[in-house]
PDB file of C-alpha atoms and ligand atoms in Angstrom:
ATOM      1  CA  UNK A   1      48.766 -18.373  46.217  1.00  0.00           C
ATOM      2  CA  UNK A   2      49.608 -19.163  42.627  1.00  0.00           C
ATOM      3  CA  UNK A   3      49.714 -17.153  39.638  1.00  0.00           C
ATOM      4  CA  UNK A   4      46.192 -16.550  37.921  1.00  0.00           C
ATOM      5  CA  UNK A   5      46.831 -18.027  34.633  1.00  0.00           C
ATOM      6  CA  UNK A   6      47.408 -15.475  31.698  1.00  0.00           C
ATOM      7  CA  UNK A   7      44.600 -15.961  29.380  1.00  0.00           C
ATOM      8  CA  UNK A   8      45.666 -17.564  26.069  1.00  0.00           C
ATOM      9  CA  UNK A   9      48.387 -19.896  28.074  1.00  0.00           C
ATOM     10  CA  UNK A  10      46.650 -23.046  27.001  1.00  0.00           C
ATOM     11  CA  UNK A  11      47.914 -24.975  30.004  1.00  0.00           C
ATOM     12  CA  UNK A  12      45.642 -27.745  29.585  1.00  0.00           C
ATOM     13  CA  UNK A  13      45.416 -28.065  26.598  1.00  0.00           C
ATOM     14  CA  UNK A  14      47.482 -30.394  24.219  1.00  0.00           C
ATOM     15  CA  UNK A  15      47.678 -28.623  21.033  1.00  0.00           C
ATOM     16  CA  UNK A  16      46.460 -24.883  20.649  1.00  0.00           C
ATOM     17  CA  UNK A  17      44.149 -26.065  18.183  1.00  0.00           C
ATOM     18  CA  UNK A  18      40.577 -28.494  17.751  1.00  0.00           C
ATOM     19  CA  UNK A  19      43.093 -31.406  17.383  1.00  0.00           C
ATOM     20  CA  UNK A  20      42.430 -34.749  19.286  1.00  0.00           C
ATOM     21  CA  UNK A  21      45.742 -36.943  20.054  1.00  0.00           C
ATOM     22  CA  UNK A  22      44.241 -39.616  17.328  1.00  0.00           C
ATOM     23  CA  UNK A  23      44.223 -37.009  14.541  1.00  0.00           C
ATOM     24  CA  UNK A  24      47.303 -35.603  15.410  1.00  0.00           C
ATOM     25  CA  UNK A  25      49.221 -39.586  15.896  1.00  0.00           C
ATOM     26  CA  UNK A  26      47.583 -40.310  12.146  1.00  0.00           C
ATOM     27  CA  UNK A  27      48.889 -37.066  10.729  1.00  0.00           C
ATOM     28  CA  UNK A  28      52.267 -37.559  12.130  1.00  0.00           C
ATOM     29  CA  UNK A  29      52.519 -41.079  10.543  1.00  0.00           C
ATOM     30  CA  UNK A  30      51.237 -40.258   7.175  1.00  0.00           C
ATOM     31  CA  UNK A  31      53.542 -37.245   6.960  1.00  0.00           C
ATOM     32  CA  UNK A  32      56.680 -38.858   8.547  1.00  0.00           C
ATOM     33  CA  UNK A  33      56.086 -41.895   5.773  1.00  0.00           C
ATOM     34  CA  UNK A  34      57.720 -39.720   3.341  1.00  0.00           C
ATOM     35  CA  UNK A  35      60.872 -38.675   5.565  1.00  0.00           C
ATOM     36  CA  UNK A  36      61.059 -35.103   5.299  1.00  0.00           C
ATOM     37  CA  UNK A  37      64.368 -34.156   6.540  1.00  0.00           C
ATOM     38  CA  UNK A  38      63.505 -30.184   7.053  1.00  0.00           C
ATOM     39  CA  UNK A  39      60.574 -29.560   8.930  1.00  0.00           C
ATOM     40  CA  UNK A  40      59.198 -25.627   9.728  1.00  0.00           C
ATOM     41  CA  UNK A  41      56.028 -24.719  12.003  1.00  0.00           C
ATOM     42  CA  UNK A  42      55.111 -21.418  11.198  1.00  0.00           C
ATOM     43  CA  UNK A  43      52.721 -19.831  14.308  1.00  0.00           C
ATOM     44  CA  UNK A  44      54.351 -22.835  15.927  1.00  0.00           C
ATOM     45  CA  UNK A  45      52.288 -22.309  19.739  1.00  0.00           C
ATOM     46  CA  UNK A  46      54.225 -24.283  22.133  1.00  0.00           C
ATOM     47  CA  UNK A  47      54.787 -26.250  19.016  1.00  0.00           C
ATOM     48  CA  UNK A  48      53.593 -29.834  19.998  1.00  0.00           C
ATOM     49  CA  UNK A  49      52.936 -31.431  16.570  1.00  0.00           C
ATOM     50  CA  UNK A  50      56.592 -30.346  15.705  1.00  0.00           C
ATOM     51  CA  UNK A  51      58.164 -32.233  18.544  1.00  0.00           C
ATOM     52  CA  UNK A  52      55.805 -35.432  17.854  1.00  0.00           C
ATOM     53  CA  UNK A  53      56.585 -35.281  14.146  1.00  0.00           C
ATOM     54  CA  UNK A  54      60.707 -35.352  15.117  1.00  0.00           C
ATOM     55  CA  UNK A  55      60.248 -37.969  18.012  1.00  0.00           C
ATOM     56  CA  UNK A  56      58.743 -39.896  14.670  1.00  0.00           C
ATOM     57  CA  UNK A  57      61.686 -38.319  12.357  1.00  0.00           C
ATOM     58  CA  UNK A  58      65.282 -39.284  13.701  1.00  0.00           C
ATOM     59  CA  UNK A  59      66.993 -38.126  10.768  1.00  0.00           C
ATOM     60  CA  UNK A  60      64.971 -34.533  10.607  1.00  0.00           C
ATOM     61  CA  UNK A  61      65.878 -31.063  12.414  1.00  0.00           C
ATOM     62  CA  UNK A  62      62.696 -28.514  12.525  1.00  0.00           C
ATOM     63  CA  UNK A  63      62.531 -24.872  13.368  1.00  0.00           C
ATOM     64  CA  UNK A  64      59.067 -23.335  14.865  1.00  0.00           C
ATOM     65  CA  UNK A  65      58.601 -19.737  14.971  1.00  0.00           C
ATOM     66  CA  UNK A  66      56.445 -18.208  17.145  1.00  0.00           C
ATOM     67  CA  UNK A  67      55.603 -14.698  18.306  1.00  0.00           C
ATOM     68  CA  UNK A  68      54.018 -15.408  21.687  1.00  0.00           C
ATOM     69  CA  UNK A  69      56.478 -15.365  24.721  1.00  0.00           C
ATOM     70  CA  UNK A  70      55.684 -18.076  26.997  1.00  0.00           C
ATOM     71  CA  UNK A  71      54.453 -20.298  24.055  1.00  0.00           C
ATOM     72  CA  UNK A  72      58.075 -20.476  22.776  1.00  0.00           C
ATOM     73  CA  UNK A  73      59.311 -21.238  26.401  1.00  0.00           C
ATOM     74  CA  UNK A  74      56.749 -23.670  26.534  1.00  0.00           C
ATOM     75  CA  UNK A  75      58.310 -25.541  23.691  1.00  0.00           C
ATOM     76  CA  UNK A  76      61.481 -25.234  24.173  1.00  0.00           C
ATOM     77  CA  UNK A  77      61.210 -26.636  27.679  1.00  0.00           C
ATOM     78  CA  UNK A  78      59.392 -29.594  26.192  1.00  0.00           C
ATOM     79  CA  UNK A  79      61.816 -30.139  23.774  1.00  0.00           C
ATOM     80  CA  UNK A  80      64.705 -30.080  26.198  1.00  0.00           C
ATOM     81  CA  UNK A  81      62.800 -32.527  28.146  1.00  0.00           C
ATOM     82  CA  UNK A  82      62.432 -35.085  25.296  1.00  0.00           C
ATOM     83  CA  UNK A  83      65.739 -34.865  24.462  1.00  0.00           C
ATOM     84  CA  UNK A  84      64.590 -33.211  21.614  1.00  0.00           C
ATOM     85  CA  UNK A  85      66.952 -29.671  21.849  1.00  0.00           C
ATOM     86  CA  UNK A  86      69.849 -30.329  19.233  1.00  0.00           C
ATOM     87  CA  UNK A  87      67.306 -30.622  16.588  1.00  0.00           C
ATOM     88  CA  UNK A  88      64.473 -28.273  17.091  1.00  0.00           C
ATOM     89  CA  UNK A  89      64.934 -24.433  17.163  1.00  0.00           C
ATOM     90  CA  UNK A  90      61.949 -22.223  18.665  1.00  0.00           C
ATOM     91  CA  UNK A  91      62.657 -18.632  17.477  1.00  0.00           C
ATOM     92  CA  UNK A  92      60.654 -16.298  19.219  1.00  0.00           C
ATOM     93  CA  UNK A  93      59.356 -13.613  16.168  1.00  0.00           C
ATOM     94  CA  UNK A  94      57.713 -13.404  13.122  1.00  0.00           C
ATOM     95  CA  UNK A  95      56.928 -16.162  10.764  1.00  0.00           C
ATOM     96  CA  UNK A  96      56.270 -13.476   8.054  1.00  0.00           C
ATOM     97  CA  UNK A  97      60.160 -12.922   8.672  1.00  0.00           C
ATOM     98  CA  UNK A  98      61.232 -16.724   8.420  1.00  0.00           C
ATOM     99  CA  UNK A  99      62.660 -17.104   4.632  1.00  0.00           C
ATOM    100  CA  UNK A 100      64.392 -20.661   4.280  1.00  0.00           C
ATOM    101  CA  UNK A 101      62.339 -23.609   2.837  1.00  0.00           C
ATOM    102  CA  UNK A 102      61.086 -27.176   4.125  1.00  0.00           C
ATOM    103  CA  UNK A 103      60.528 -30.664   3.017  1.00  0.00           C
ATOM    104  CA  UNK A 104      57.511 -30.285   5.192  1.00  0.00           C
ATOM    105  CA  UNK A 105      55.937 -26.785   6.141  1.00  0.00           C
ATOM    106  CA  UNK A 106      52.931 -27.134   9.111  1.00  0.00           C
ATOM    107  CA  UNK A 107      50.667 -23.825   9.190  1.00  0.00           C
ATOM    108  CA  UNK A 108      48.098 -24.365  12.018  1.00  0.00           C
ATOM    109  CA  UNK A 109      45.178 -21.609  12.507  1.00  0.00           C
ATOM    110  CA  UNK A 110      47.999 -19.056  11.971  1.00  0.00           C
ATOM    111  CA  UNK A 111      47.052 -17.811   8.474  1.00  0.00           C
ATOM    112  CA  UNK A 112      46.588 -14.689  10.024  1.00  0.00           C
ATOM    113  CA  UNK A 113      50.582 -14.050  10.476  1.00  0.00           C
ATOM    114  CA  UNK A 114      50.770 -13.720   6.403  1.00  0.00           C
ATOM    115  CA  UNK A 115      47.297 -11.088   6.117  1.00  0.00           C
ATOM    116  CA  UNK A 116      44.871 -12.891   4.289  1.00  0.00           C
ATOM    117  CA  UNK A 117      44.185 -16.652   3.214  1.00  0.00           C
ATOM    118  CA  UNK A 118      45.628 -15.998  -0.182  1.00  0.00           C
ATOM    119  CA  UNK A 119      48.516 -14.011   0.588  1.00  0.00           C
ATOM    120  CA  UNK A 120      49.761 -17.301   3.224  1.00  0.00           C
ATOM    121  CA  UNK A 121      49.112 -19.851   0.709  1.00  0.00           C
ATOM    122  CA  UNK A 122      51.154 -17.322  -1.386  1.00  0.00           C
ATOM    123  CA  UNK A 123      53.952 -17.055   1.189  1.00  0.00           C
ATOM    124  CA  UNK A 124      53.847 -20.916   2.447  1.00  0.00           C
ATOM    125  CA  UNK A 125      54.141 -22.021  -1.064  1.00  0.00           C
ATOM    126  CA  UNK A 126      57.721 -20.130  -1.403  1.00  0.00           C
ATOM    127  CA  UNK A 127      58.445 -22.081   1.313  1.00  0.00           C
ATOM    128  CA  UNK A 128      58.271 -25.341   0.453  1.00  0.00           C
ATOM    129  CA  UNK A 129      60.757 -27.659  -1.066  1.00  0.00           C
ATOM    130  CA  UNK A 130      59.842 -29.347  -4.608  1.00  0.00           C
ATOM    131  CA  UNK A 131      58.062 -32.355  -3.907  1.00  0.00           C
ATOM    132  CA  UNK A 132      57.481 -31.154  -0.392  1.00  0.00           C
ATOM    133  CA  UNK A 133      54.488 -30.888   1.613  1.00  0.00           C
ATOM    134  CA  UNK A 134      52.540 -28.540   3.738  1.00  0.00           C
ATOM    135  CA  UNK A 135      49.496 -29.061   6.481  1.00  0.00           C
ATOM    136  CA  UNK A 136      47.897 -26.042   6.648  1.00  0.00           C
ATOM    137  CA  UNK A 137      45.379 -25.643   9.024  1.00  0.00           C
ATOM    138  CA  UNK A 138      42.388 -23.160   8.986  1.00  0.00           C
ATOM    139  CA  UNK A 139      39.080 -21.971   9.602  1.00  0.00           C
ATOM    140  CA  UNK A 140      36.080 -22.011   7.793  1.00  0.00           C
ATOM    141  CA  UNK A 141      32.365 -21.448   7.227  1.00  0.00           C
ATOM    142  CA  UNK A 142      30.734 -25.110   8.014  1.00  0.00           C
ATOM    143  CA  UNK A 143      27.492 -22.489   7.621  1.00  0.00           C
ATOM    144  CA  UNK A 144      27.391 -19.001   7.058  1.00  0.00           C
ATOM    145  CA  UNK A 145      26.302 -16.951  10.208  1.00  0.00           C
ATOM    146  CA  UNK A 146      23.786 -14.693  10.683  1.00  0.00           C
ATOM    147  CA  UNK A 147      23.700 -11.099  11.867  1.00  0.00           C
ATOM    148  CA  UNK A 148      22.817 -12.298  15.526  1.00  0.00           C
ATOM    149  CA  UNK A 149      25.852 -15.431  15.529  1.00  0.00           C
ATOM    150  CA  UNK A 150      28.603 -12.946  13.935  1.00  0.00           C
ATOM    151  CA  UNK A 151      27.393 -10.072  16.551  1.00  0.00           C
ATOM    152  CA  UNK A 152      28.572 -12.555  19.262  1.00  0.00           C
ATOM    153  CA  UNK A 153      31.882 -13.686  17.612  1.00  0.00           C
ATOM    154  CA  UNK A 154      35.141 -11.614  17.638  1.00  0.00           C
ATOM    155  CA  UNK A 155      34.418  -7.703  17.323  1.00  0.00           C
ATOM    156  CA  UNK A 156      34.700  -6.530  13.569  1.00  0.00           C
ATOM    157  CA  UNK A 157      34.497 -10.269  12.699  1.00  0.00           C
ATOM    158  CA  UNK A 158      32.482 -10.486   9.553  1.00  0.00           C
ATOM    159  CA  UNK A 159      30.989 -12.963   6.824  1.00  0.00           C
ATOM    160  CA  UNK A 160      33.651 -12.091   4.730  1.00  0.00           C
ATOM    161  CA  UNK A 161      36.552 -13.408   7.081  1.00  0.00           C
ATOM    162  CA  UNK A 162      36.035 -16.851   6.234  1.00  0.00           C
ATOM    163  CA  UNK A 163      35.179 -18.822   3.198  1.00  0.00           C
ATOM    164  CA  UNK A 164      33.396 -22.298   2.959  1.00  0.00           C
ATOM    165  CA  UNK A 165      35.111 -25.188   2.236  1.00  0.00           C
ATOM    166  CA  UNK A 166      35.508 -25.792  -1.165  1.00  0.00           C
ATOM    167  CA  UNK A 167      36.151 -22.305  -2.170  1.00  0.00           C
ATOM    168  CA  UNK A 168      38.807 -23.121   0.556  1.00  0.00           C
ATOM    169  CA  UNK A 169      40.333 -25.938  -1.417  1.00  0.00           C
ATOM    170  CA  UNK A 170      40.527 -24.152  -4.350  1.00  0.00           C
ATOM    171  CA  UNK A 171      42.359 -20.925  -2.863  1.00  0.00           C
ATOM    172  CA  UNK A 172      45.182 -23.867  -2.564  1.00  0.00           C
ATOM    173  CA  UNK A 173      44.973 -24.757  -5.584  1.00  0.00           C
ATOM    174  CA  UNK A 174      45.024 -21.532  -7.009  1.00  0.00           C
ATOM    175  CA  UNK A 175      48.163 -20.811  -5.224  1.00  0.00           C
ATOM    176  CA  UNK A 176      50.096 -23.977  -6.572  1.00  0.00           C
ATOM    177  CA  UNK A 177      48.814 -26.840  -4.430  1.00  0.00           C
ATOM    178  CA  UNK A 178      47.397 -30.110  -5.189  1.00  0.00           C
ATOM    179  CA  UNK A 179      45.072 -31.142  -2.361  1.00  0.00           C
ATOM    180  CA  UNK A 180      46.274 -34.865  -0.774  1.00  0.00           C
ATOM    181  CA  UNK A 181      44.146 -34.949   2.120  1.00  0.00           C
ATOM    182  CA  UNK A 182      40.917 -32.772   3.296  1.00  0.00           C
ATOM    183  CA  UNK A 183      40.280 -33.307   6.649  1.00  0.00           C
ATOM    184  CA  UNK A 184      37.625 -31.438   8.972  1.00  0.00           C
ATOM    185  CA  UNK A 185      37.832 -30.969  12.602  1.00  0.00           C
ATOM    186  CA  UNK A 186      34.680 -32.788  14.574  1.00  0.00           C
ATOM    187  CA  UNK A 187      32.678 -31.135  17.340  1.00  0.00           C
ATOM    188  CA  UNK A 188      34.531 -33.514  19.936  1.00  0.00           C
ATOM    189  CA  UNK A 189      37.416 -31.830  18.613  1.00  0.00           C
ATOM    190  CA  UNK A 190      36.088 -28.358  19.286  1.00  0.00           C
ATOM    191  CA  UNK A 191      34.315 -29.171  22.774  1.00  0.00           C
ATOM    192  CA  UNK A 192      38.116 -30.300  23.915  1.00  0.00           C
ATOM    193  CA  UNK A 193      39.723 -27.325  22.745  1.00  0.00           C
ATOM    194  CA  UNK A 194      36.854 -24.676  23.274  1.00  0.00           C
ATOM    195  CA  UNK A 195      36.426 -26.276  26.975  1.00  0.00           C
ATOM    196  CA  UNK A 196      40.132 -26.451  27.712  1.00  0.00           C
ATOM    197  CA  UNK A 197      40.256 -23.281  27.145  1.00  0.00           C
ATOM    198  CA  UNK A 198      38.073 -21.664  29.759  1.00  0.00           C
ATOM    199  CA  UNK A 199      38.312 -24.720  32.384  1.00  0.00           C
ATOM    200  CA  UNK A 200      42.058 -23.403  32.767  1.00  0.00           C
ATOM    201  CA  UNK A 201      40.504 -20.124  34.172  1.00  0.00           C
ATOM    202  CA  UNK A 202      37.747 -21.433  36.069  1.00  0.00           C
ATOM    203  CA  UNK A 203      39.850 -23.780  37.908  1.00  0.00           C
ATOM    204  CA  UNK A 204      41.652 -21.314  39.150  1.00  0.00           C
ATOM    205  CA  UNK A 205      38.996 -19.001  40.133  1.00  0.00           C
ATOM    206  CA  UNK A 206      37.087 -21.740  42.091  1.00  0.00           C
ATOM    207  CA  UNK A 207      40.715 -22.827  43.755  1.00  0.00           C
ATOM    208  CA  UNK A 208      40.613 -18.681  45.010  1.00  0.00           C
ATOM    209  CA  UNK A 209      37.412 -17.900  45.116  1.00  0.00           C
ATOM    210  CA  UNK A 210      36.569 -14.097  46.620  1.00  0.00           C
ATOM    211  CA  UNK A 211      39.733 -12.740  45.241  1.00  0.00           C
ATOM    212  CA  UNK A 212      39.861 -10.162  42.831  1.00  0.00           C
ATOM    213  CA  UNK A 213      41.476 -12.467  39.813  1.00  0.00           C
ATOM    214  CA  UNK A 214      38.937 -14.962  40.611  1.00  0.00           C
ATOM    215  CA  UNK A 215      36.801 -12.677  39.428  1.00  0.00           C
ATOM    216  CA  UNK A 216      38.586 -11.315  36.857  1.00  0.00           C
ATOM    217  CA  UNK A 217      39.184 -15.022  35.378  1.00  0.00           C
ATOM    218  CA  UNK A 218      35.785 -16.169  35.580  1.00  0.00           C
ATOM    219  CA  UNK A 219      34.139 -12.772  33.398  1.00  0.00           C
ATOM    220  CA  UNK A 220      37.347 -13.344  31.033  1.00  0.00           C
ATOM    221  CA  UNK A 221      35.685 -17.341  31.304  1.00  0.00           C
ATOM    222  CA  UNK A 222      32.229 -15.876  30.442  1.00  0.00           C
ATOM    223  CA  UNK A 223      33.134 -13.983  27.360  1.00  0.00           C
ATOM    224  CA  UNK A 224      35.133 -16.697  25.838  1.00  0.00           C
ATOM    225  CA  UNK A 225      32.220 -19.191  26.371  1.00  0.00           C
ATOM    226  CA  UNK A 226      29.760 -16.903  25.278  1.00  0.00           C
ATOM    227  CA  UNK A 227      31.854 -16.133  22.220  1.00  0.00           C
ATOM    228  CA  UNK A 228      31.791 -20.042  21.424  1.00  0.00           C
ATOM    229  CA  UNK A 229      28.461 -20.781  22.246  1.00  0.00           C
ATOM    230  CA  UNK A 230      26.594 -17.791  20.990  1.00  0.00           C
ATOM    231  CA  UNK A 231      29.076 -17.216  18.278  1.00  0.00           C
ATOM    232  CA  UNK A 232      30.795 -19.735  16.170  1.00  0.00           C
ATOM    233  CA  UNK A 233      29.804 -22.653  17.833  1.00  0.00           C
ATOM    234  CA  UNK A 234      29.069 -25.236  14.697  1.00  0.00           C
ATOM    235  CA  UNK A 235      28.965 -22.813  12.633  1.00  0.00           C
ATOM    236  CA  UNK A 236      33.040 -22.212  11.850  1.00  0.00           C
ATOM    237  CA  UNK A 237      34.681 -25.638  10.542  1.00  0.00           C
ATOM    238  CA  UNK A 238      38.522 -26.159  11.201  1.00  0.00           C
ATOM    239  CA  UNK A 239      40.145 -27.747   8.261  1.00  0.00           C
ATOM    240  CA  UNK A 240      42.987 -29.999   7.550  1.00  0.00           C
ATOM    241  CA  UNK A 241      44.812 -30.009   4.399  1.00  0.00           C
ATOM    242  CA  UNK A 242      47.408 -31.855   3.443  1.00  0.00           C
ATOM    243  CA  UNK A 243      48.718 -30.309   0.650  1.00  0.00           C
ATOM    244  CA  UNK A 244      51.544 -31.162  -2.392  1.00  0.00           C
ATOM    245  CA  UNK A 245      53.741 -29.369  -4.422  1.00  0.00           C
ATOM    246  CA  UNK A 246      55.819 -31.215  -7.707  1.00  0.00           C
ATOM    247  CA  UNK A 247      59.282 -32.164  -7.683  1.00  0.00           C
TER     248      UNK A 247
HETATM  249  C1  LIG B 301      45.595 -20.898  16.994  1.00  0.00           C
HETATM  250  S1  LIG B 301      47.259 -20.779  17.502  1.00  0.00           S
HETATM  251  C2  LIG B 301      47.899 -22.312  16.852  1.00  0.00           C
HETATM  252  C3  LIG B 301      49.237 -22.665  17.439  1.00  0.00           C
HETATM  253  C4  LIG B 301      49.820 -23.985  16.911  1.00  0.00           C
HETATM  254  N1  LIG B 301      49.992 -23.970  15.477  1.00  0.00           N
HETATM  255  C5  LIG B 301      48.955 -25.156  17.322  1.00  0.00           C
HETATM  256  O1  LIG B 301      48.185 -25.628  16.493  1.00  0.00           O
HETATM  257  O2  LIG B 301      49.043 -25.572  18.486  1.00  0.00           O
HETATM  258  C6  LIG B 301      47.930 -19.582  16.356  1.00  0.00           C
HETATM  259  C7  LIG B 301      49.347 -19.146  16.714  1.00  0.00           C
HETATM  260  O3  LIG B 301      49.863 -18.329  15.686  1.00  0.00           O
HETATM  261  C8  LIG B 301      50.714 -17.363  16.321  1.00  0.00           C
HETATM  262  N2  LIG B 301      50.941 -16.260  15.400  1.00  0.00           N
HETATM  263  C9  LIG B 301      50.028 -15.397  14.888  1.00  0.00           C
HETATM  264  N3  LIG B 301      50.643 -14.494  14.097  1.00  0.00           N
HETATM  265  C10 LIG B 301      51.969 -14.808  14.111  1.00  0.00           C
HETATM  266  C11 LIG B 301      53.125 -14.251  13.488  1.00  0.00           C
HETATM  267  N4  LIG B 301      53.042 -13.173  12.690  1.00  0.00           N
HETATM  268  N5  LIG B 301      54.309 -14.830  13.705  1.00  0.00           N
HETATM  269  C12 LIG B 301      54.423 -15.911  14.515  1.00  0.00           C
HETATM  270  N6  LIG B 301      53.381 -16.467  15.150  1.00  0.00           N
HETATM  271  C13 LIG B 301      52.168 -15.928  14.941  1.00  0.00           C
HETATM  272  C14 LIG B 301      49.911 -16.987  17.559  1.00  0.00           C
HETATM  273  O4  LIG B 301      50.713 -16.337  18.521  1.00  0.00           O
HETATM  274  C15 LIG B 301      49.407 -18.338  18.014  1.00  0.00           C
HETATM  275  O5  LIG B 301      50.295 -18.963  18.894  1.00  0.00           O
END
């Protein structure tokens, strides 16, 4: 018998984040146009849209830093298998540790590593280089819930934890940015990512059915669906900013 995947492994999924391979190809081009030679993922994941930007980037070496175990493992065996593993590093730690800068800085639905929204913006703009860039990647209120929708999203999770998109925009301006690009994740992209997800566990479950992590996966399943169908589903937008700083 196989291991029951861990939740949160993201095995089937491409990116640990509502990001379809088109959005991700056209982001890669338009930020590999301007040859950054220094590229830092900070909350990395198994750090897939670092390795596609440096398969794009001959010339550039990139460093992801990620807390998470097996993500970091992840990574670095898919960098060693596209040849990728003299210029990548995967450090397994904090980002709120990681002090060098970047022609190009990518912070993707990790905001949380820094504390709030403003203090990342505040830390990811020390970190990068003038006339850099940085894609930073985060949620936000498409429509603010109601009592009943927040009650079924994460416990403690309140109004207050996101903002709506504009006042989003301007927190980056605020902290030194000019926006280039504002970019919104669709509900395709969330359906692929919200269903890859829990089809990792219920695969397994329904390979091993009767067994005690069968059943184990498939409640874990249940409260992740529920939490996306009853809870943020179209309700919290996923943004994508491309962001610039002067020379
Ligand atoms: C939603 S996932 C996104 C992963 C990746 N950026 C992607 O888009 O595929 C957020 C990641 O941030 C990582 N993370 C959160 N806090 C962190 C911290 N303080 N230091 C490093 N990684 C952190 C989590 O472990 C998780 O892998």
């Amino acid at each position: 018998m196989s291991s029951p995947p861990a939740p949160g492994t993201g095995s089937l999924l491409d990116f640990n984040s509502p990001l379809s391979a088109e959005r991700a190809h056209r982001l890669v081009t338009q930020m590999a146009a301007r040859e950054p030679v220094t590229v830092i993922d900070l909350g990395c994941g198994w750090g897939e849209l670092l390795l596609r930007l440096l398969v794009a980037l001959p010339g550039a070496k990139g460093v992801g830093i990620e807390q998470h175990a097996a993500d970091v493992s992840r990574a670095r065996a898919n960098a060693e298998a596209r040849g990728l593993e003299e210029r990548v590093t995967f450090v397994e730690g904090s980002a709120r540790e990681y002090a060098g800068g970047a022609d190009l800085v990518l912070n993707i639905g990790a905001y949380q590593a820094y504390g709030t929204m403003v203090e990342a913006l505040a830390a990811l703009r020390e970190l990068v280089n003038p006339g850099g860039r940085l894609l930073f990647a985060a949620e936000f209120w498409e429509e603010r819930p109601s009592q009943e929708r927040l009650a079924h999203m994460w416990p403690g999770m309140t109004v207050d934890d996101c903002v709506e998109l504009p006042e989003l925009v301007e927190l980056t301006v605020a902290a030194g940015f000019r926006p280039l690009r504002i970019e919104r994740a669709t509900r395709g992209e969330w359906e692929e990512f919200e269903s890859g997800i829990v089809a990792e566990l219920e695969e397994w479950a329904l390979a091993h059915p009767g067994t005690p992590e069968a059943d184990e996966l498939q409640a874990k399943s249940d409260e992740l669906r529920s939490l996306w169908l009853r809870g943020h589903r179209d309700l919290m937008g996923f943004a994508y900013l491309t962001l610039g700083v002067p020379v």
